CSV table of C-alpha atoms and ligand atoms in Angstrom, one decimal:
chain,number,residue,atom,x,y,z
Z,126,MET,CA,83.1,-62.0,41.2
Z,127,ILE,CA,85.1,-65.1,42.1
Z,128,ASP,CA,84.6,-68.3,44.1
Z,129,LEU,CA,87.4,-69.7,46.2
Z,130,HIS,CA,85.8,-72.9,47.5
Z,131,SER,CA,84.5,-75.6,45.1
Z,132,HIS,CA,84.6,-79.4,44.7
Z,133,THR,CA,84.7,-81.7,41.7
Z,134,THR,CA,84.2,-85.4,41.1
Z,135,ALA,CA,87.9,-85.8,42.1
Z,136,SER,CA,86.5,-85.6,45.7
Z,137,ASP,CA,82.8,-85.3,46.6
Z,138,GLY,CA,81.5,-82.9,44.0
Z,139,SER,CA,79.1,-84.0,41.3
Z,140,LEU,CA,80.6,-82.0,38.4
Z,141,SER,CA,83.7,-83.1,36.6
Z,142,PRO,CA,86.6,-80.5,36.4
Z,143,ASP,CA,85.7,-79.5,32.9
Z,144,GLU,CA,82.0,-79.2,33.7
Z,145,LEU,CA,82.9,-77.0,36.7
Z,146,VAL,CA,85.0,-74.7,34.5
Z,147,ALA,CA,82.1,-74.4,32.0
Z,148,LEU,CA,79.7,-73.5,34.8
Z,149,ALA,CA,82.1,-70.9,36.2
Z,150,VAL,CA,82.4,-69.3,32.8
Z,151,SER,CA,78.6,-69.4,32.2
Z,152,ARG,CA,78.1,-67.7,35.5
Z,153,GLY,CA,80.5,-64.9,34.5
Z,154,LEU,CA,83.0,-65.6,37.2
Z,155,GLU,CA,86.5,-64.1,36.9
Z,156,ALA,CA,88.3,-66.8,38.9
Z,157,ILE,CA,87.6,-69.9,40.9
Z,158,ALA,CA,89.7,-72.1,43.2
Z,159,ILE,CA,89.2,-75.8,43.1
Z,160,THR,CA,89.5,-77.0,46.7
Z,161,ASP,CA,88.8,-80.8,46.6
Z,162,HIS,CA,89.3,-82.8,49.8
Z,163,ASP,CA,92.8,-84.2,49.9
Z,164,THR,CA,93.6,-84.1,46.2
Z,165,PHE,CA,94.8,-81.7,43.4
Z,166,GLU,CA,93.6,-84.1,40.7
Z,167,GLY,CA,90.5,-82.1,39.9
Z,168,TYR,CA,92.5,-78.8,39.8
Z,169,GLU,CA,95.1,-80.4,37.5
Z,170,GLN,CA,92.5,-81.8,35.1
Z,171,ALA,CA,90.7,-78.5,35.0
Z,172,THR,CA,93.8,-76.5,34.1
Z,173,PRO,CA,93.7,-76.9,30.3
Z,174,PHE,CA,89.9,-76.3,30.1
Z,175,ALA,CA,90.3,-73.1,32.2
Z,176,ALA,CA,93.2,-71.8,30.1
Z,177,LYS,CA,91.2,-72.4,26.9
Z,178,ALA,CA,88.1,-70.6,28.4
Z,179,GLY,CA,90.1,-67.7,29.8
Z,180,LEU,CA,89.1,-68.5,33.4
Z,181,GLU,CA,91.6,-67.9,36.1
Z,182,LEU,CA,92.0,-71.1,38.1
Z,183,VAL,CA,93.6,-71.2,41.6
Z,184,ARG,CA,95.2,-74.3,43.0
Z,185,GLY,CA,93.6,-75.1,46.3
Z,186,ILE,CA,92.9,-78.1,48.6
Z,187,GLU,CA,90.7,-78.7,51.7
Z,188,LEU,CA,92.3,-80.7,54.5
Z,189,ASN,CA,91.1,-82.2,57.7
Z,190,SER,CA,92.6,-81.6,61.1
Z,191,ARG,CA,91.7,-82.3,64.7
Z,192,LEU,CA,91.2,-79.6,67.4
Z,193,GLU,CA,91.8,-80.8,70.9
Z,194,ARG,CA,91.1,-78.3,73.7
Z,195,PRO,CA,91.2,-79.1,77.4
Z,196,GLY,CA,87.9,-80.2,78.7
Z,197,ASP,CA,86.3,-80.2,75.3
Z,198,ARG,CA,85.4,-83.0,72.8
Z,199,THR,CA,87.5,-83.5,69.7
Z,200,ARG,CA,86.4,-81.1,67.0
Z,201,TRP,CA,87.2,-81.7,63.3
Z,202,VAL,CA,88.3,-78.6,61.5
Z,203,HIS,CA,88.6,-78.1,57.7
Z,204,ILE,CA,91.6,-76.1,56.6
Z,205,LEU,CA,91.8,-74.7,53.1
Z,206,SER,CA,95.2,-74.2,51.5
Z,207,TYR,CA,95.9,-72.1,48.5
Z,208,PHE,CA,98.9,-72.2,46.2
Z,209,PRO,CA,98.3,-69.2,43.9
Z,210,ASN,CA,101.9,-68.7,42.7
Z,211,SER,CA,103.7,-71.9,42.8
Z,212,LYS,CA,103.4,-75.7,43.1
Z,213,PRO,CA,103.4,-77.3,46.5
Z,214,ALA,CA,106.7,-78.6,47.8
Z,215,ASP,CA,107.6,-82.2,47.3
Z,216,SER,CA,107.3,-82.8,51.0
Z,217,PHE,CA,103.7,-81.6,50.9
Z,218,VAL,CA,102.8,-83.9,48.0
Z,219,ALA,CA,104.4,-86.8,49.8
Z,220,TRP,CA,102.4,-86.0,53.0
Z,221,LEU,CA,99.3,-85.7,50.9
Z,222,ARG,CA,99.7,-89.3,49.7
Z,223,THR,CA,99.6,-90.4,53.4
Z,224,GLN,CA,96.4,-88.5,53.9
Z,225,GLN,CA,94.9,-90.2,50.8
Z,226,ALA,CA,95.8,-93.6,52.0
Z,227,GLU,CA,94.3,-92.7,55.4
Z,228,ARG,CA,91.1,-91.6,53.7
Z,229,ARG,CA,90.8,-95.0,51.9
Z,230,ASP,CA,91.5,-96.8,55.2
Z,231,ARG,CA,88.8,-94.7,56.9
Z,232,ASN,CA,86.4,-95.6,54.2
Z,233,ARG,CA,87.1,-99.3,54.8
Z,234,ARG,CA,86.6,-98.9,58.5
Z,235,LEU,CA,83.4,-96.9,58.0
Z,236,ALA,CA,81.9,-99.6,55.7
Z,237,GLN,CA,82.8,-102.2,58.3
Z,238,LYS,CA,81.2,-100.3,61.1
Z,239,LEU,CA,78.0,-99.9,59.1
Z,240,GLN,CA,78.0,-103.6,58.3
Z,241,ASP,CA,78.4,-104.4,62.0
Z,242,GLN,CA,75.2,-102.4,62.5
Z,243,GLY,CA,73.4,-104.5,59.9
Z,244,ILE,CA,73.7,-102.0,57.0
Z,245,ALA,CA,74.5,-103.7,53.7
Z,246,VAL,CA,77.1,-101.2,52.3
Z,247,THR,CA,80.5,-102.2,51.0
Z,248,VAL,CA,83.5,-100.0,50.3
Z,249,GLU,CA,83.5,-101.2,46.7
Z,250,GLU,CA,80.0,-99.8,46.2
Z,251,VAL,CA,81.1,-96.5,47.7
Z,252,GLU,CA,84.2,-96.4,45.6
Z,253,ALA,CA,82.2,-97.1,42.5
Z,254,LYS,CA,80.4,-93.8,43.3
Z,255,GLY,CA,83.4,-91.7,44.4
Z,256,ARG,CA,86.4,-93.6,43.2
Z,257,SER,CA,89.3,-94.1,45.6
Z,258,LEU,CA,88.9,-90.7,47.3
Z,259,ALA,CA,85.3,-91.2,48.2
Z,260,GLY,CA,83.9,-89.3,51.1
Z,261,ARG,CA,81.1,-89.6,53.6
Z,262,PRO,CA,78.7,-87.8,51.1
Z,263,HIS,CA,79.1,-90.9,48.9
Z,264,PHE,CA,78.2,-93.1,51.8
Z,265,ALA,CA,75.2,-90.9,52.5
Z,266,ARG,CA,74.0,-91.2,48.9
Z,267,LEU,CA,74.3,-94.9,49.0
Z,268,LEU,CA,72.3,-95.1,52.2
Z,269,VAL,CA,69.6,-93.0,50.6
Z,270,GLU,CA,69.5,-95.1,47.4
Z,271,LYS,CA,69.3,-98.3,49.5
Z,272,GLY,CA,66.4,-96.9,51.4
Z,273,TYR,CA,68.0,-96.9,54.8
Z,274,VAL,CA,67.3,-93.2,55.1
Z,275,GLY,CA,65.1,-90.6,53.4
Z,276,ASN,CA,67.8,-88.1,52.7
Z,277,ILE,CA,71.5,-87.2,53.0
Z,278,GLU,CA,70.9,-85.2,56.2
Z,279,GLU,CA,69.3,-88.1,57.9
Z,280,ALA,CA,72.2,-90.4,56.8
Z,281,PHE,CA,74.6,-88.1,58.7
Z,282,ARG,CA,72.3,-87.7,61.7
Z,283,ARG,CA,71.5,-91.4,62.1
Z,284,TYR,CA,74.7,-93.1,60.9
Z,285,ILE,CA,77.8,-91.3,59.8
Z,286,GLY,CA,77.8,-87.8,61.3
Z,287,GLU,CA,80.3,-86.9,64.1
Z,288,ASP,CA,77.8,-87.7,66.8
Z,289,ALA,CA,76.2,-90.8,65.1
Z,290,PRO,CA,76.8,-94.4,66.0
Z,291,ALA,CA,78.8,-95.4,62.9
Z,292,PHE,CA,81.2,-92.4,62.9
Z,293,VAL,CA,84.9,-93.4,62.6
Z,294,GLU,CA,87.7,-91.0,63.5
Z,295,ARG,CA,90.3,-90.1,61.0
Z,296,ASP,CA,94.0,-90.0,61.8
Z,297,SER,CA,94.5,-86.3,60.9
Z,298,PRO,CA,97.1,-83.9,62.2
Z,299,ASP,CA,96.1,-81.4,64.9
Z,300,THR,CA,95.4,-77.8,63.9
Z,301,PRO,CA,98.8,-76.5,64.9
Z,302,GLY,CA,100.5,-79.4,63.1
Z,303,ILE,CA,98.6,-78.8,59.8
Z,304,MET,CA,99.7,-75.1,59.9
Z,305,ARG,CA,103.3,-76.2,59.8
Z,306,ILE,CA,102.7,-78.8,57.1
Z,307,ILE,CA,101.0,-76.2,54.8
Z,308,ARG,CA,103.4,-73.4,55.4
Z,309,ASP,CA,106.4,-75.7,54.9
Z,310,GLY,CA,104.7,-76.8,51.6
Z,311,GLY,CA,104.4,-73.2,50.4
Z,312,GLY,CA,100.6,-72.9,50.9
Z,313,VAL,CA,98.4,-70.2,52.4
Z,314,PRO,CA,96.4,-71.8,55.2
Z,315,VAL,CA,92.8,-70.6,55.9
Z,316,VAL,CA,90.3,-71.9,58.4
Z,317,ALA,CA,87.3,-73.0,56.3
Z,318,HIS,CA,83.7,-72.2,57.3
Z,319,PRO,CA,84.6,-71.3,60.9
Z,320,VAL,CA,80.9,-71.5,61.9
Z,321,ARG,CA,81.2,-75.3,61.6
Z,322,VAL,CA,83.9,-75.5,64.2
Z,323,GLY,CA,81.1,-74.7,66.6
Z,324,LEU,CA,83.0,-72.7,69.2
Z,325,PRO,CA,81.0,-69.9,70.9
Z,326,HIS,CA,81.6,-66.6,69.2
Z,327,ASP,CA,83.5,-65.1,72.1
Z,328,ASP,CA,87.0,-65.4,73.6
Z,329,ALA,CA,86.9,-69.1,73.1
Z,330,GLU,CA,86.9,-68.7,69.3
Z,331,ARG,CA,89.0,-65.6,69.3
Z,332,GLY,CA,91.7,-67.1,71.5
Z,333,TRP,CA,91.8,-70.3,69.4
Z,334,LEU,CA,92.2,-68.4,66.1
Z,335,ARG,CA,94.9,-66.1,67.7
Z,336,SER,CA,96.9,-69.1,68.9
Z,337,LEU,CA,96.6,-70.7,65.4
Z,338,LYS,CA,97.9,-67.5,63.8
Z,339,ASP,CA,101.0,-67.9,65.9
Z,340,GLU,CA,101.4,-71.4,64.4
Z,341,GLY,CA,101.2,-70.0,60.8
Z,342,LEU,CA,97.5,-69.4,60.0
Z,343,LEU,CA,97.1,-66.6,57.4
Z,344,GLY,CA,93.4,-66.4,56.5
Z,345,LEU,CA,89.8,-66.9,57.7
Z,346,GLU,CA,86.9,-67.9,55.4
Z,347,VAL,CA,84.6,-65.0,56.2
Z,348,ILE,CA,82.2,-65.5,53.3
Z,349,HIS,CA,80.6,-69.0,53.1
Z,350,SER,CA,77.2,-70.5,52.2
Z,351,GLU,CA,76.7,-71.6,55.8
Z,352,GLN,CA,77.4,-68.1,57.2
Z,353,ASP,CA,74.6,-65.6,57.0
Z,354,ALA,CA,75.2,-61.8,56.6
Z,355,SER,CA,75.6,-61.1,60.3
Z,356,LEU,CA,78.1,-63.9,60.8
Z,357,GLN,CA,80.0,-62.8,57.7
Z,358,GLN,CA,80.2,-59.3,59.3
Z,359,TYR,CA,81.3,-60.8,62.6
Z,360,TYR,CA,84.0,-63.0,61.0
Z,361,GLY,CA,85.1,-60.0,58.8
Z,362,ALA,CA,85.7,-57.9,61.9
Z,363,LEU,CA,87.4,-60.8,63.7
Z,364,ALA,CA,89.8,-61.3,60.7
Z,365,LYS,CA,90.6,-57.7,60.7
Z,366,GLU,CA,91.3,-57.6,64.5
Z,367,LEU,CA,93.5,-60.7,64.3
Z,368,GLY,CA,95.4,-59.7,61.1
Z,369,LEU,CA,94.1,-62.6,59.1
Z,370,ILE,CA,93.2,-62.2,55.4
Z,371,PRO,CA,89.4,-62.6,54.7
Z,372,THR,CA,88.6,-65.2,52.1
Z,373,GLY,CA,85.4,-66.6,50.7
Z,374,GLY,CA,83.7,-69.2,48.6
Z,375,SER,CA,80.4,-71.1,48.2
Z,376,ASP,CA,81.7,-74.6,48.9
Z,377,PHE,CA,79.9,-75.7,45.8
Z,378,HIS,CA,79.4,-79.5,45.5
Z,379,GLY,CA,76.8,-79.7,42.7
Z,380,THR,CA,73.8,-82.0,43.2
Z,381,ILE,CA,75.2,-83.3,46.6
Z,382,LYS,CA,74.3,-79.9,48.0
Z,383,PRO,CA,71.6,-78.7,45.5
Z,384,ASP,CA,70.8,-75.5,47.3
Z,385,ILE,CA,74.3,-74.1,47.0
Z,386,GLU,CA,75.2,-72.2,43.8
Z,387,LEU,CA,78.6,-71.6,42.4
Z,388,GLY,CA,79.7,-68.0,42.9
Z,389,ALA,CA,76.4,-67.2,44.8
Z,390,GLY,CA,76.1,-69.7,47.7
Z,391,ARG,CA,72.7,-70.2,49.4
Z,392,ASN,CA,70.1,-67.6,48.3
Z,393,GLY,CA,72.8,-65.4,47.1
Z,394,ASN,CA,74.6,-65.1,50.4
Z,395,VAL,CA,78.1,-65.5,48.8
Z,396,ARG,CA,79.6,-62.6,46.9
Z,397,VAL,CA,83.3,-62.6,46.7
Z,398,PRO,CA,85.1,-59.7,45.0
Z,399,TYR,CA,88.3,-60.3,43.0
Z,400,GLU,CA,90.3,-58.3,45.6
Z,401,VAL,CA,90.0,-61.3,48.0
Z,402,LEU,CA,92.2,-63.3,45.6
Z,403,THR,CA,94.6,-60.3,45.3
Z,404,GLY,CA,95.0,-60.5,49.1
Z,405,ILE,CA,95.8,-64.2,49.0
Z,406,LYS,CA,98.3,-63.7,46.2
Z,407,ARG,CA,100.0,-60.8,48.1
Z,408,ILE,CA,100.4,-62.7,51.3
Z,409,SER,CA,101.6,-65.8,49.4
Z,410,GLY,CA,104.3,-63.7,47.8
Z,411,GLU,CA,105.3,-62.2,51.1
Z,412,VAL,CA,105.7,-65.5,53.0
Z,413,SER,CA,107.2,-67.7,50.3
M,722,LIG,P1,84.7,-86.7,54.7
M,722,LIG,O1,85.7,-85.7,54.4
M,722,LIG,O2,84.6,-87.9,53.8
M,722,LIG,O3,84.7,-87.1,56.2
M,722,LIG,O4,83.2,-86.0,54.5
M,722,LIG,C1,83.0,-84.8,55.0
M,722,LIG,C2,82.0,-84.0,54.2
M,722,LIG,O5,80.7,-84.5,54.5
M,722,LIG,C3,82.0,-82.6,54.5
M,722,LIG,O6,82.9,-81.8,53.7
M,722,LIG,C4,80.6,-82.2,54.3
M,722,LIG,O7,80.5,-81.7,52.9
M,722,LIG,C5,79.8,-83.4,54.4
M,722,LIG,N1,79.0,-83.4,55.7
M,722,LIG,C6,79.5,-83.5,56.9
M,722,LIG,N2,78.5,-83.4,57.8
M,722,LIG,C7,77.3,-83.3,57.1
M,722,LIG,C8,75.9,-83.2,57.4
M,722,LIG,N3,75.5,-83.2,58.7
M,722,LIG,N4,75.1,-83.1,56.4
M,722,LIG,C9,75.5,-83.1,55.1
M,722,LIG,N5,76.8,-83.2,54.7
M,722,LIG,C10,77.7,-83.3,55.7
M,723,LIG,ZN1,83.1,-81.8,50.3
M,724,LIG,FE1,84.6,-78.3,54.5
M,725,LIG,FE1,84.4,-77.8,51.0
């Protein structure tokens, strides 16, 4: 078994890259992809540990994009990108730096908006938790620690979630735009946890994915901790129908999401066979 969606302390996971490698080995996984938000730093740090442990490590990343549809609110869509055979192009790395700067700026604006609402949270405190690429889960933990909310879920619901009063938008590319950026960079773009996009499972979702395929989309994350067996079956059939490769992973974050296990997901709902990685490698070789 493998796991193609995991996070380290380089973004908002709680395990360091070497701890994540050790966990993957102890769980008997054949391969993992590290897919931190907006950075390859965790992957790069994990590389020597994985080599020593004999674990196959795949370079991945999770990126943010905005989906604008006529008559609909803005939706925020996570796109995974895999680079199984080669390093990303210089243009991609340069673009990534703009996204990292944008994330830092978003964090400053988010801290300010919370302060405006009487919440004593500074960006320095958040960065002390999550370093410069801190994310909203770090804000959420701080809000819990300071007693403003009882748990992480409540922090998102009452303050920093998409529909909450302190939410600030990020300046992210739109979904077609990010397809071109990833493909030009040599990556394999995959729509992450499609259930979270929140489109009804009918022609709305099908049509959107089909149009995105025309822009360069190659895969769909069929298996994910937040997708139960029937949804995995549904997305598996949809991927087949649209000619997208099915991928999967737990979205492991460590103690930030304590109910999700590496290589196993939530209550064992994630089981990803090695063939899934073979599919990614094959398509990566064909398109590059
Ligand atoms: P960021 O990339 O910094 O905007 O943070 C986004 C991350 O916050 C996502 O990857 C999720 O892991 C987490 N997240 C978003 N919404 C929620 C929620 N309602 N409850 C818990 N975690 C959430
Ligand atoms: Zn995350
Ligand atoms: Fe995500
Ligand atoms: Fe993730």
